[in-house]
PDB file of C-alpha atoms in Angstrom:
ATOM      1  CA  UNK A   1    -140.175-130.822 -41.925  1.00  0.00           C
ATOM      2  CA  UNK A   2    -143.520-130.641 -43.821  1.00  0.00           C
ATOM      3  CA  UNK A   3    -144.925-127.596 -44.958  1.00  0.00           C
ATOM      4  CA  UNK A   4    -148.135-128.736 -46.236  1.00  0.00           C
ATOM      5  CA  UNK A   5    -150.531-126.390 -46.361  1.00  0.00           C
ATOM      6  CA  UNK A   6    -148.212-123.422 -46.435  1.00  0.00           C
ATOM      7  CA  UNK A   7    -147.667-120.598 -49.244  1.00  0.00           C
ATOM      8  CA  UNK A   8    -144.357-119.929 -50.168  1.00  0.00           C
ATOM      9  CA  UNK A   9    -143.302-116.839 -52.557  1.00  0.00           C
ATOM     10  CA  UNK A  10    -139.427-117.526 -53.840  1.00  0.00           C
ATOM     11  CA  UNK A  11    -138.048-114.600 -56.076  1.00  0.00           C
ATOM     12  CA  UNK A  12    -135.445-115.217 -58.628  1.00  0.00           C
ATOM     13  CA  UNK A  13    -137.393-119.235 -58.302  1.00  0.00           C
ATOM     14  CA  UNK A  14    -137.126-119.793 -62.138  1.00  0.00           C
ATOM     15  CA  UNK A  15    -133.485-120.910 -62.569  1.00  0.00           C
ATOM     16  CA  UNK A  16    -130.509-122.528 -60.432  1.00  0.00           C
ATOM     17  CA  UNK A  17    -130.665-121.994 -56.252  1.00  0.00           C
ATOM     18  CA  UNK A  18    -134.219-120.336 -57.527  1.00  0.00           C
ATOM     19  CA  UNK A  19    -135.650-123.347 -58.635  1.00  0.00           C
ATOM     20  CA  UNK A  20    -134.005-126.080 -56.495  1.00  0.00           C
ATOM     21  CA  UNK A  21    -135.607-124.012 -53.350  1.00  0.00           C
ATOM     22  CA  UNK A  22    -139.264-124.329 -55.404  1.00  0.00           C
ATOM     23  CA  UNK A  23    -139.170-127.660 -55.856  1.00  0.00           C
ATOM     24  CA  UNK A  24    -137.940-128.302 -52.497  1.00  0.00           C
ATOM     25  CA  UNK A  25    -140.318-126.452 -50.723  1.00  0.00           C
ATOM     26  CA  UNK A  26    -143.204-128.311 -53.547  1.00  0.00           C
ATOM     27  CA  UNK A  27    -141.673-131.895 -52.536  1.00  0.00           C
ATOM     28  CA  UNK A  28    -142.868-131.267 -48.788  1.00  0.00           C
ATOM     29  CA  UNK A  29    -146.306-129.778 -49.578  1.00  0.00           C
ATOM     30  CA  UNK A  30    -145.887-125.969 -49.773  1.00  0.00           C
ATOM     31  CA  UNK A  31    -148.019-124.270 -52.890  1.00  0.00           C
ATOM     32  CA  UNK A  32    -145.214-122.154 -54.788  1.00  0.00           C
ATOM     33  CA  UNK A  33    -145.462-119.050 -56.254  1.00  0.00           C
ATOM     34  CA  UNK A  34    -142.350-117.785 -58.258  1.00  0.00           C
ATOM     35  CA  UNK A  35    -140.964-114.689 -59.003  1.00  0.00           C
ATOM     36  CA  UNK A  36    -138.919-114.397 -61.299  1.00  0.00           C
ATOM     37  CA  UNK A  37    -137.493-111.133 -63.723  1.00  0.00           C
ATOM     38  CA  UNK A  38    -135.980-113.091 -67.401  1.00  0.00           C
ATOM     39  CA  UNK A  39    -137.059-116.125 -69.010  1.00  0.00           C
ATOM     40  CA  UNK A  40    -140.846-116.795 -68.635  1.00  0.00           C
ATOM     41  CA  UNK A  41    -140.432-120.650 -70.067  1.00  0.00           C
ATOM     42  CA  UNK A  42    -137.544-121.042 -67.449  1.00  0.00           C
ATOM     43  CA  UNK A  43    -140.067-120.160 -65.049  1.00  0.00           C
ATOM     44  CA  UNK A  44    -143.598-121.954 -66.281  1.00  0.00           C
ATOM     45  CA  UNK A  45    -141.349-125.211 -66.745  1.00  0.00           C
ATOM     46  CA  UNK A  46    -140.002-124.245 -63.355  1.00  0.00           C
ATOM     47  CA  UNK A  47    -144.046-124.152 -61.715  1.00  0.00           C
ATOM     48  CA  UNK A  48    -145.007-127.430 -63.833  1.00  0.00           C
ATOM     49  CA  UNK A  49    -141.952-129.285 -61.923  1.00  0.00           C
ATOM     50  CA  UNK A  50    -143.491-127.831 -58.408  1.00  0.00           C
ATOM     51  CA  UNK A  51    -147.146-129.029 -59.940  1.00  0.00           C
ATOM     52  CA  UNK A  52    -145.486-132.650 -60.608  1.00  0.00           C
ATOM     53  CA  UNK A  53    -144.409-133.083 -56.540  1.00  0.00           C
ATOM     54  CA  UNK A  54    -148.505-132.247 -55.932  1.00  0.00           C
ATOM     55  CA  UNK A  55    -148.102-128.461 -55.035  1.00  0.00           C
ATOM     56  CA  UNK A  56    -150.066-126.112 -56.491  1.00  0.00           C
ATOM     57  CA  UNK A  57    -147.929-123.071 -58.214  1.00  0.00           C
ATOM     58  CA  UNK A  58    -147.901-119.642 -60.059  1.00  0.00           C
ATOM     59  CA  UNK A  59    -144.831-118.006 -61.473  1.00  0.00           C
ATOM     60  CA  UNK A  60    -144.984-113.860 -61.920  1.00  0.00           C
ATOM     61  CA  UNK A  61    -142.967-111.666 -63.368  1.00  0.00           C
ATOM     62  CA  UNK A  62    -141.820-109.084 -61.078  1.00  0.00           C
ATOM     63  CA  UNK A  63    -138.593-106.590 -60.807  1.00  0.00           C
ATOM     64  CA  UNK A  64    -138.314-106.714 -57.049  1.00  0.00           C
ATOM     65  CA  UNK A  65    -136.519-103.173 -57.062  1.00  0.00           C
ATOM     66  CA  UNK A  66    -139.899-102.057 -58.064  1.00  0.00           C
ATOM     67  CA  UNK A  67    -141.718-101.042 -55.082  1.00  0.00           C
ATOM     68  CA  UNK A  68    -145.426-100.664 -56.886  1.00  0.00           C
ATOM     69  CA  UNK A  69    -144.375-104.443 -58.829  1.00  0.00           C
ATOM     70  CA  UNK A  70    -143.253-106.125 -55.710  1.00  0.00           C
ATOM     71  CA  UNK A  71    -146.266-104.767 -53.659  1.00  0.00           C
ATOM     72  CA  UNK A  72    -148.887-106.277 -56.864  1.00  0.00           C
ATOM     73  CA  UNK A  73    -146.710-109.400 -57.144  1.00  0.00           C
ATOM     74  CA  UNK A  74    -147.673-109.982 -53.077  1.00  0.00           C
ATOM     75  CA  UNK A  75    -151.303-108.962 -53.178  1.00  0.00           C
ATOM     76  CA  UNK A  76    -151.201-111.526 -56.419  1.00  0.00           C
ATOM     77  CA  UNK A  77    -149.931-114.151 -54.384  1.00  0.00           C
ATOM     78  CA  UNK A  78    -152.885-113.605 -51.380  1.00  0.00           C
ATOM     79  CA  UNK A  79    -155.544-113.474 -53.753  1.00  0.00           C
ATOM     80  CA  UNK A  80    -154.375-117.088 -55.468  1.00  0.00           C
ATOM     81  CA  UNK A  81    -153.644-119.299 -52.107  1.00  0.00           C
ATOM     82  CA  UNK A  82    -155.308-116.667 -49.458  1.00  0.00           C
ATOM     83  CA  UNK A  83    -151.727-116.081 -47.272  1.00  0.00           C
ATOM     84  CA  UNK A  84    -148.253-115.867 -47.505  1.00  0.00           C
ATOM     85  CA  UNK A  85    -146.181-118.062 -45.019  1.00  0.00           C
ATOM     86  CA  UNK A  86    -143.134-118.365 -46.480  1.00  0.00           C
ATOM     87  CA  UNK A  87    -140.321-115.885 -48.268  1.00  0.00           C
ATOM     88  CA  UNK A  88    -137.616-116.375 -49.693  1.00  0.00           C
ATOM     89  CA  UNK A  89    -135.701-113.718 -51.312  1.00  0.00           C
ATOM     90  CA  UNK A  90    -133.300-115.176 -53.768  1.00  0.00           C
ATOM     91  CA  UNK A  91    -133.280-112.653 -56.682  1.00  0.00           C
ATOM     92  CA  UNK A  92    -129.910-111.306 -57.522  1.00  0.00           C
ATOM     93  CA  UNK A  93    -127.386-109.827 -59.632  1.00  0.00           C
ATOM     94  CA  UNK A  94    -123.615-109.596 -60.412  1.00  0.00           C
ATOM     95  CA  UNK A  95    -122.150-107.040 -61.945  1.00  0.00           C
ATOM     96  CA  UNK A  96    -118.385-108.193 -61.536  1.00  0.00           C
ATOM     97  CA  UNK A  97    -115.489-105.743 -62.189  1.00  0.00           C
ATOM     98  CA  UNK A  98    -112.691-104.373 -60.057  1.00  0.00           C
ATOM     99  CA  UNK A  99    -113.408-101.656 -57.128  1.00  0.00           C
ATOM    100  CA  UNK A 100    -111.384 -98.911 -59.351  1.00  0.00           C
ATOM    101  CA  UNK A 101    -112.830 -99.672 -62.388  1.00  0.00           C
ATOM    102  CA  UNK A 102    -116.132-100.193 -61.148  1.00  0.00           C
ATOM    103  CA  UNK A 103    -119.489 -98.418 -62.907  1.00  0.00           C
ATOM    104  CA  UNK A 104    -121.373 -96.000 -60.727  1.00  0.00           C
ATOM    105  CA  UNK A 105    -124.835 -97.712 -62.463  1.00  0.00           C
ATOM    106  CA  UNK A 106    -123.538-101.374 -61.749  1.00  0.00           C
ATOM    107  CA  UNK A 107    -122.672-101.140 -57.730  1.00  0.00           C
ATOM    108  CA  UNK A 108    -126.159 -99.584 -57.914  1.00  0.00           C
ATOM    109  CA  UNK A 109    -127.732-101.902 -59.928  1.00  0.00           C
ATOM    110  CA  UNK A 110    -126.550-105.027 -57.613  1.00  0.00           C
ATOM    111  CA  UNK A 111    -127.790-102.563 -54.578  1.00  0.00           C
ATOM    112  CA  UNK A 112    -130.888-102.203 -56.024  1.00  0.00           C
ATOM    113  CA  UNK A 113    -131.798-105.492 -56.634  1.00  0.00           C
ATOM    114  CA  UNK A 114    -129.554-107.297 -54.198  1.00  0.00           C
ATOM    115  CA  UNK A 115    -130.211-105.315 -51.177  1.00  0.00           C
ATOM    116  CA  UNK A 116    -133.207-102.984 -51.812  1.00  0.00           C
ATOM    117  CA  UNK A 117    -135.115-105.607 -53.477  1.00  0.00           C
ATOM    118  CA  UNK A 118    -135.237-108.113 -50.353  1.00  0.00           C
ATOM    119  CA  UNK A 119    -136.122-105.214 -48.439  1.00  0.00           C
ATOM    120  CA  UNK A 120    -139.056-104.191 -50.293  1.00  0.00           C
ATOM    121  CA  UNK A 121    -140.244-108.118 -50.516  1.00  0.00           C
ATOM    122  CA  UNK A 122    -139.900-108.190 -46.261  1.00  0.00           C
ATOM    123  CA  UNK A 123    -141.718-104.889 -46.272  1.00  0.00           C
ATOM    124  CA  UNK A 124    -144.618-106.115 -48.262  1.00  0.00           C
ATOM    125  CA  UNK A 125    -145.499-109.271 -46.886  1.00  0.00           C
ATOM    126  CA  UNK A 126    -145.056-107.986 -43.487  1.00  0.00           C
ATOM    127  CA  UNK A 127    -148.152-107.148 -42.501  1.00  0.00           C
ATOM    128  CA  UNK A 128    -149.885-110.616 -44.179  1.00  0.00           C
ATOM    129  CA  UNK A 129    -147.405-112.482 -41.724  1.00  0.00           C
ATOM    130  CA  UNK A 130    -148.544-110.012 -38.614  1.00  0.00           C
ATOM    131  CA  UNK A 131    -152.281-110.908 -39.519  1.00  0.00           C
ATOM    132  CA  UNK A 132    -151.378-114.269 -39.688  1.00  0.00           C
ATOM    133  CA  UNK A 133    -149.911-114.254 -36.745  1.00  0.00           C
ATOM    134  CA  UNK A 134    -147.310-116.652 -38.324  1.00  0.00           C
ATOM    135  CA  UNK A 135    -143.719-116.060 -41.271  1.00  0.00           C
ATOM    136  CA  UNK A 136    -140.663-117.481 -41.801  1.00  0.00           C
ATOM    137  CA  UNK A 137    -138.603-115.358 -43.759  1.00  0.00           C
ATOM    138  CA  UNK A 138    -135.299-116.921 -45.972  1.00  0.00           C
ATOM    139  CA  UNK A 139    -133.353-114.221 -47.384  1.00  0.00           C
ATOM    140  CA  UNK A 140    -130.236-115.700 -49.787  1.00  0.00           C
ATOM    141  CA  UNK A 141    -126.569-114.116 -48.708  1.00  0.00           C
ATOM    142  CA  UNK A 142    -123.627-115.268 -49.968  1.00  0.00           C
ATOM    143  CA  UNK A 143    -119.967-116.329 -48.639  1.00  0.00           C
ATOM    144  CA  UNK A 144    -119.202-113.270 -50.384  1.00  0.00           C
ATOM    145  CA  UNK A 145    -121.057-111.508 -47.904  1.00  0.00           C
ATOM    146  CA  UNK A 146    -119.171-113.213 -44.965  1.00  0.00           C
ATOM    147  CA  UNK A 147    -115.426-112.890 -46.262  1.00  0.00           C
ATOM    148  CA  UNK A 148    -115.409-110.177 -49.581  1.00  0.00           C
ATOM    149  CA  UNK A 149    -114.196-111.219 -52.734  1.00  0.00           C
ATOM    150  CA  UNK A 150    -111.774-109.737 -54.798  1.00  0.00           C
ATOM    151  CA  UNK A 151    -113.923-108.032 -58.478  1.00  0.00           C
ATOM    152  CA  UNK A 152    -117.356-108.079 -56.506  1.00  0.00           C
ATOM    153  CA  UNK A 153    -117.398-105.314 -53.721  1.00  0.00           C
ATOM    154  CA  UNK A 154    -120.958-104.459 -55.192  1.00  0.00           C
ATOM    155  CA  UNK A 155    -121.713-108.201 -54.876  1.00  0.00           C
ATOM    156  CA  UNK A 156    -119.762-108.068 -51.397  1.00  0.00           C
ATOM    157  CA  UNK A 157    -121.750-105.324 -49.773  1.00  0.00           C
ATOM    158  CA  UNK A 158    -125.328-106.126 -51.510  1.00  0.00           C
ATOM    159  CA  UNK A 159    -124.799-109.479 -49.807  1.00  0.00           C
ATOM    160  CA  UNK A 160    -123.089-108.384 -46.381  1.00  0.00           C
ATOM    161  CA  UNK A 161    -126.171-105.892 -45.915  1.00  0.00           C
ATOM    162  CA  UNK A 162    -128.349-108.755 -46.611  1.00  0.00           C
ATOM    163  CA  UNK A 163    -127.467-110.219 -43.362  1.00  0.00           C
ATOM    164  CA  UNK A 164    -127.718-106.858 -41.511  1.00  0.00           C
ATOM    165  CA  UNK A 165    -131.100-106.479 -42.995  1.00  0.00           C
ATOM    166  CA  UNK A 166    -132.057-110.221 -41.330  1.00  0.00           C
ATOM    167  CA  UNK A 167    -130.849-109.292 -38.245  1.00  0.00           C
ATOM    168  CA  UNK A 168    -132.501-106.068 -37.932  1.00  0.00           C
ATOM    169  CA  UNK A 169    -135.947-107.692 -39.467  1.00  0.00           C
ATOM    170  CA  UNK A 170    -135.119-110.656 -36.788  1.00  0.00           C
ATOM    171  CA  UNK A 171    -135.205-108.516 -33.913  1.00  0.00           C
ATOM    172  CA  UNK A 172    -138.289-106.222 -34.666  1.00  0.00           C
ATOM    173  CA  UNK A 173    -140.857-109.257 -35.903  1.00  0.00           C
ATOM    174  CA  UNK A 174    -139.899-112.528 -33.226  1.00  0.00           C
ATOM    175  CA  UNK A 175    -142.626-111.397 -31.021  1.00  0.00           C
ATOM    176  CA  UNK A 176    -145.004-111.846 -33.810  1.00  0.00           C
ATOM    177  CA  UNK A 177    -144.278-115.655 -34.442  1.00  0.00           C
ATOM    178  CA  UNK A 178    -141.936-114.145 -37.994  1.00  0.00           C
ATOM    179  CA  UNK A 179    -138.473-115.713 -37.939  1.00  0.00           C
ATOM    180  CA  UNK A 180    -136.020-114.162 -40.383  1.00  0.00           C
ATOM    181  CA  UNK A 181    -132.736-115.677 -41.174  1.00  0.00           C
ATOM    182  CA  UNK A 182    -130.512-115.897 -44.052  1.00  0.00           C
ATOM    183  CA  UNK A 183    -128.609-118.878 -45.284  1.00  0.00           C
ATOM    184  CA  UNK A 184    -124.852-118.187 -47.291  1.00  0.00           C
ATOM    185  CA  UNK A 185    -124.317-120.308 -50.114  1.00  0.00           C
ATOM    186  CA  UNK A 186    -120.781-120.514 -50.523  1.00  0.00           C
ATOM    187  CA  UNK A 187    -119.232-121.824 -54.637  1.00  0.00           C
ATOM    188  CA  UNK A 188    -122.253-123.888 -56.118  1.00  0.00           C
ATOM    189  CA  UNK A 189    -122.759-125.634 -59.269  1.00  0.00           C
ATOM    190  CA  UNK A 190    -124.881-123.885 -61.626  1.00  0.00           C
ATOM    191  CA  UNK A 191    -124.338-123.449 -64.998  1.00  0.00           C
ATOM    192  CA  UNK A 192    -121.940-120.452 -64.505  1.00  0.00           C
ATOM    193  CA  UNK A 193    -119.275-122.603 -62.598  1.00  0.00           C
ATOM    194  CA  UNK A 194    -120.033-125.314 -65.050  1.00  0.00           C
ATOM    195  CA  UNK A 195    -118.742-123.552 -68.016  1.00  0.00           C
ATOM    196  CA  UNK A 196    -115.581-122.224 -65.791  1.00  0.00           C
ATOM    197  CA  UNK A 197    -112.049-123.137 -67.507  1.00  0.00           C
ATOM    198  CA  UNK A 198    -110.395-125.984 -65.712  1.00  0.00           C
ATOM    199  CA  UNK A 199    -107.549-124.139 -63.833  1.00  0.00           C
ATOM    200  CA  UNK A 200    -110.329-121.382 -62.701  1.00  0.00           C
ATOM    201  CA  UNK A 201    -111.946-124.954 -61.672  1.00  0.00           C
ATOM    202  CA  UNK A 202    -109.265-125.968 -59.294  1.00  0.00           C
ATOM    203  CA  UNK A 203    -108.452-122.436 -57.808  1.00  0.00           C
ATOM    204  CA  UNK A 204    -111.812-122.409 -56.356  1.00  0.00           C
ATOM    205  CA  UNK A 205    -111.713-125.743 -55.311  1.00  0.00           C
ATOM    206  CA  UNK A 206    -108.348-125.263 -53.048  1.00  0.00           C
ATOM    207  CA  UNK A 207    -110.354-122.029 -51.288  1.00  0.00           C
ATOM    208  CA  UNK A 208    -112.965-125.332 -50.633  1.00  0.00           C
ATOM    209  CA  UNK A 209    -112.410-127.140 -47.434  1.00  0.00           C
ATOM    210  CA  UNK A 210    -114.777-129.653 -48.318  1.00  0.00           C
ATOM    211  CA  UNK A 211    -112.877-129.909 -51.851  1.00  0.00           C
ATOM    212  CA  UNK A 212    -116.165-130.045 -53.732  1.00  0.00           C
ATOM    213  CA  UNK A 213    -118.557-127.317 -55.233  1.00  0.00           C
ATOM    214  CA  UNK A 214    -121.621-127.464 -53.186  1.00  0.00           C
ATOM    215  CA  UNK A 215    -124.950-128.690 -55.134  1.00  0.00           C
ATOM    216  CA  UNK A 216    -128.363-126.573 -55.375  1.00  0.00           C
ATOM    217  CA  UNK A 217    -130.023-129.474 -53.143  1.00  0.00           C
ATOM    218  CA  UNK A 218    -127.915-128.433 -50.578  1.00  0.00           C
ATOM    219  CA  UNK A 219    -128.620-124.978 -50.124  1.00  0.00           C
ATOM    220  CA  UNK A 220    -132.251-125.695 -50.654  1.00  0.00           C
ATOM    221  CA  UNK A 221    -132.750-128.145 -48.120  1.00  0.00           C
ATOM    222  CA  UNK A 222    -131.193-125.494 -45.725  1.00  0.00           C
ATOM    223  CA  UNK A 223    -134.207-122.978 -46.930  1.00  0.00           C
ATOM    224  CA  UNK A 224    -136.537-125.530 -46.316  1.00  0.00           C
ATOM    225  CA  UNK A 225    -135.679-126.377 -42.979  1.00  0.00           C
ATOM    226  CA  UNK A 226    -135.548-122.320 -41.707  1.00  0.00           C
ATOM    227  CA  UNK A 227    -138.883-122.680 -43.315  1.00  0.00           C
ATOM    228  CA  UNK A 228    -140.511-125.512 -41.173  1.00  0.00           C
ATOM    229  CA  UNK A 229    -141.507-125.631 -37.656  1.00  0.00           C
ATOM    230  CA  UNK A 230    -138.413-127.688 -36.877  1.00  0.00           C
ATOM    231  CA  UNK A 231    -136.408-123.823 -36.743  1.00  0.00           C
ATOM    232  CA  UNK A 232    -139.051-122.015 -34.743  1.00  0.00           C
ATOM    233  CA  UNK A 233    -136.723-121.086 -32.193  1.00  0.00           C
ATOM    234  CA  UNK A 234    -134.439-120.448 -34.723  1.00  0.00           C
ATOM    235  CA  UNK A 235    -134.365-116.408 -35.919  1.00  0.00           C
ATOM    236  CA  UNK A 236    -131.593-113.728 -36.763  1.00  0.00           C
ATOM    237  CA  UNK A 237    -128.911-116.448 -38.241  1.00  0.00           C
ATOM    238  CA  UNK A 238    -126.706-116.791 -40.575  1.00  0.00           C
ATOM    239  CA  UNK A 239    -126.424-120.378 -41.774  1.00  0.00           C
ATOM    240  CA  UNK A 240    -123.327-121.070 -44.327  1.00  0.00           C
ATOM    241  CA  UNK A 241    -123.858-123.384 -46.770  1.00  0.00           C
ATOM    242  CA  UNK A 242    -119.808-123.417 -48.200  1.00  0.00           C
ATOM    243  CA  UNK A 243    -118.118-126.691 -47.574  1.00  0.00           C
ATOM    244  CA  UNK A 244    -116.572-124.954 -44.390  1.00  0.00           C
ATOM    245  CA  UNK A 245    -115.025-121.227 -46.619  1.00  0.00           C
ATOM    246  CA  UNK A 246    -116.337-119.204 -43.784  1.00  0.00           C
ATOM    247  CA  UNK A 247    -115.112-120.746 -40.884  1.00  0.00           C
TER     248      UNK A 247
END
């Protein structure tokens, strides 16, 4: 599954699933360039790790519910490495709280970035991958999105329309050599299930099949191969990375 020679763009690369899909895609040859919305170390130490594997990088700062900053974060990318191959829309929120008790501006705040932020990344590098004649589009759902989950319907629906979104995009670009799938992470570990108590620990390990907490590796090795030639024949899926949740 090499990708040398390709270009990826990975929003939300600086930290966590992020950054384990960055240096992935680095390891097999891809140049990197990384989006990414808070901390700008998080991210440069992020493209130096990418530079260390022999890829070339570039992290930007970019709110991808910004139309006008996702569309100048793009054009940024073409004039650097000269095409876009890859995508892989990562960037997300939570906003957690109960359905009744729920803000207005936080269900549209996880919308707008969630949902209407990988749609304005697929709309702009669209017409690079039509040029091309060549994409492979990743865009990051969740388990969430497959089953619900009790305090996150924002989360819920930002991530279930994430996989209506890769259908839809699926079906209108395969005849242009652009596959677009989406792969669901299910309970990771990241620093925010790290610093869960114990007993919230073990709840979410019974829901686990597998019994574990999956690692970023493992979700980013699933990226990587919708990203090679190896899925070419491979477009409008939904591949669940959860220790078996979703099944």
């Amino acid at each position: 599954m090499e990708l040398t020679g390709r270009t990826a763009v990975v929003t939300g690369g600086s930290r966590g699933i992020g950054r384990a899909v960055c240096l992935e895609l680095a390891a097999r040859g891809a140049n990197v360039v990384l989006c990414y919305a808070g901390s700008e170390a998080a991210a440069q130490e992020t493209a130096a790790a990418c530079e260390q594997r022999g890829a070339k990088a570039l992290a930007l700062r970019c709110d991808v519910s910004d139309a006008q900053a996702v569309k100048a974060m793009m054009k940024q990318a073409v004039s650097a490495f000269g095409r876009i191959d890859i995508l892989v829309n990562n960037a997300g929120i939570t906003r957690d709280g109960f359905l009744l008790m729920m803000k207005e501006a936080d269900f549209d705040a996880v919308l707008d970035t969630n949902l209407k932020g990988t749609y304005l990344c697929l709309r702009a590098v669209v017409h690079t991958m039509m040029k091309q004649g060549y994409g492979r589009i990743v865009n990051i759902s969740s388990v969430t999105g497959l089953r619900g989950n009790a305090g996150q319907a924002n989360y819920a629906a930002s991530k279930a329309g994430v996989i209506g979104l890769t259908k839809s995009a699926a079906r209108e670009l395969a005849s242009k050599n652009i596959t677009v799938n989406a792969v669901a992470p299910g309970f990771i570990e990241t620093d925010m299930t790290a610093a869960l108590p114990q007993e919230n620990r073990q709840a979410l390990l019974a829901q686990i099949p597998a019994g574990r907490l999956g690692q970023v590796q493992e979700v980013a090795r699933a990226v990587a191969f919708l990203a090679s030639d190896d899925a070419a024949y491979i477009t409008g899926q939904v591949l669940a990375v959860d220790g078996g949740m979703a099944m």
